[in-house]
Amino acid sequence: MSLASAEPVRIAPSPAAVRPDGSPRSYSVRTLGCQMNVHDSERLSGSLDAAGYVAASDPADADVIVINTCAVRENAANKLYGNLGYLAGVKREREGMQIAVGGCLAQKDQGTIVEKAPWVDVVFGTHNMGSLPALLERARHNEEAQVEILEALEVFPSTLPTKRDSASSGWVSISVGCNNTCTFCIVPSLRGTEKDRRPGDVLAEVQALVDDGAIEVTLLGQNVNTYGVEFGDRQAFGKLLRAMGEIEGLERVRFTSPHPAAFTGDVIAAMAETHNVMPSLHMPLQSGSDTVLKAMRRSYRSKKFLGILDDVRAQIPDAAITTDIIVGFPGETEEDFLETMRVVEASRFSSAFTFQYSIRPGTPAATMDHQVPKEVVQERYERLHALQERLSLEENQAQIGRTVHVLTGVSEGRKDAASRRFTGRAEDNRLIHFAVPEGAEEPRPGDVVTVQITAAAPHFNIADEVPGVYAVRRTRAGDAWDRRQAESCGVPAPAGATTPRAVNLGLPTLRIR
């Protein structure tokens, strides 16, 4: 069992959260990076809320700005210091403003951030997110920067208070850290070895989210399908997926990201046989060349990878599969790259996140011989991008004529005045822009609409009006969105809307805003 605390973390009210006039100080959290960072930012926001801060109505006017950083890509530091350079001028004009930097880049660079940007007030790492309110208070009291970087996990992130961005969907972390040693990846050294939550704790948090109105949950981990390694159950992830099917009111379950080397048949069967596990899968390829995969220390080869996709599609024919690919890894030859092109063509991914390899100091690949010239990497990247764009378009065109059920998005779901289109995600996670027929009911964020695909593009599908198809199903998630809107405006919730019961399961405090 993980040595990190599994007990709920109570954040005490902070004197630093109050302005001299007695009003609460405001904050804004800026997220750079992956889904894990987005999830962490919800914890940071929840911790600041619990300490007495309030979310800024305009992020540009916030008293406290928190930047939650990523360190995976080369431009991560450029993004951070670009943000900090701009904020230096803002801070000079705004008395009492504080700037905090956390996340993977903070864990990696530690004191370097304050040396390069001495106007930063707080630097904290991936292992002590719950310390942010106390560090802000200490920085204000001592009138000097506070840097606190722990080398081991202090508390499991999911024990911290949380403030979800969406009423309909939630992230649930099942593990943190990673036991793999991929030569291009710096994550294990920044987030540590894998720490698993107990299944009961995960299920209780999912139930709490559903009780709060969510109908969709995404399970998160650096390597979700090795879940159970800490408590000795190699089939724990498949069992967890099946348990999701027993939670009443939970309509959609997703997860990210698995590792091909540990992706087993019991997981595929659980996906196929559990009614609310969605037909979508993100399966990182990284390279189609066995030579490069070996140099990356990716413990699978292209034949195994393609076999996994065949097994998934045999049991889940409508599955949309996405991936990650790195172009230009040290030593990659033209023949290696052509192998990647071959595997991508055979895989027919619905979409792919393609990256040009960049040196990450601290990783084994950074000091490897035969670094590929930038112009070669660029040319290969463009060829791969063109191939995937064609495949994505063909895969989306194959959806034309299908009837799908779309979960209406929040920020994505605003009406276009000209087209009357809203936006959301189908069961297979494809992005859908759909039209609302004249005079028909408009969906709320969190409601589910039935539409028919009429056109396609590489990155989205369109569902314009088809007579007799459009329908809206009002959901508990839509009701939760109504409540948030009512409370944010300080007016009563609509008639018939129920007030959610308090959530107190030794898990994150879930707030509706």
Coordinates of C-alpha atoms in Angstrom, one line a residue, residues 5 9 42 80 119 136 173 176 214 242 261 430:
S5 CA -1.4 9.6 3.3
V9 CA -6.6 16.8 3.9
E42 CA -8.6 21.3 -9.9
L80 CA 6.7 29.4 -18.3
W119 CA 9.5 38.2 -8.5
L136 CA 1.5 31.8 0.1
S173 CA -6.7 9.6 -10.3
V176 CA 0.5 8.6 -9.6
A214 CA -21.4 14.0 -13.0
R242 CA -16.1 -3.7 -14.4
A261 CA 3.4 -3.7 -22.8
R430 CA -15.0 12.2 -31.4

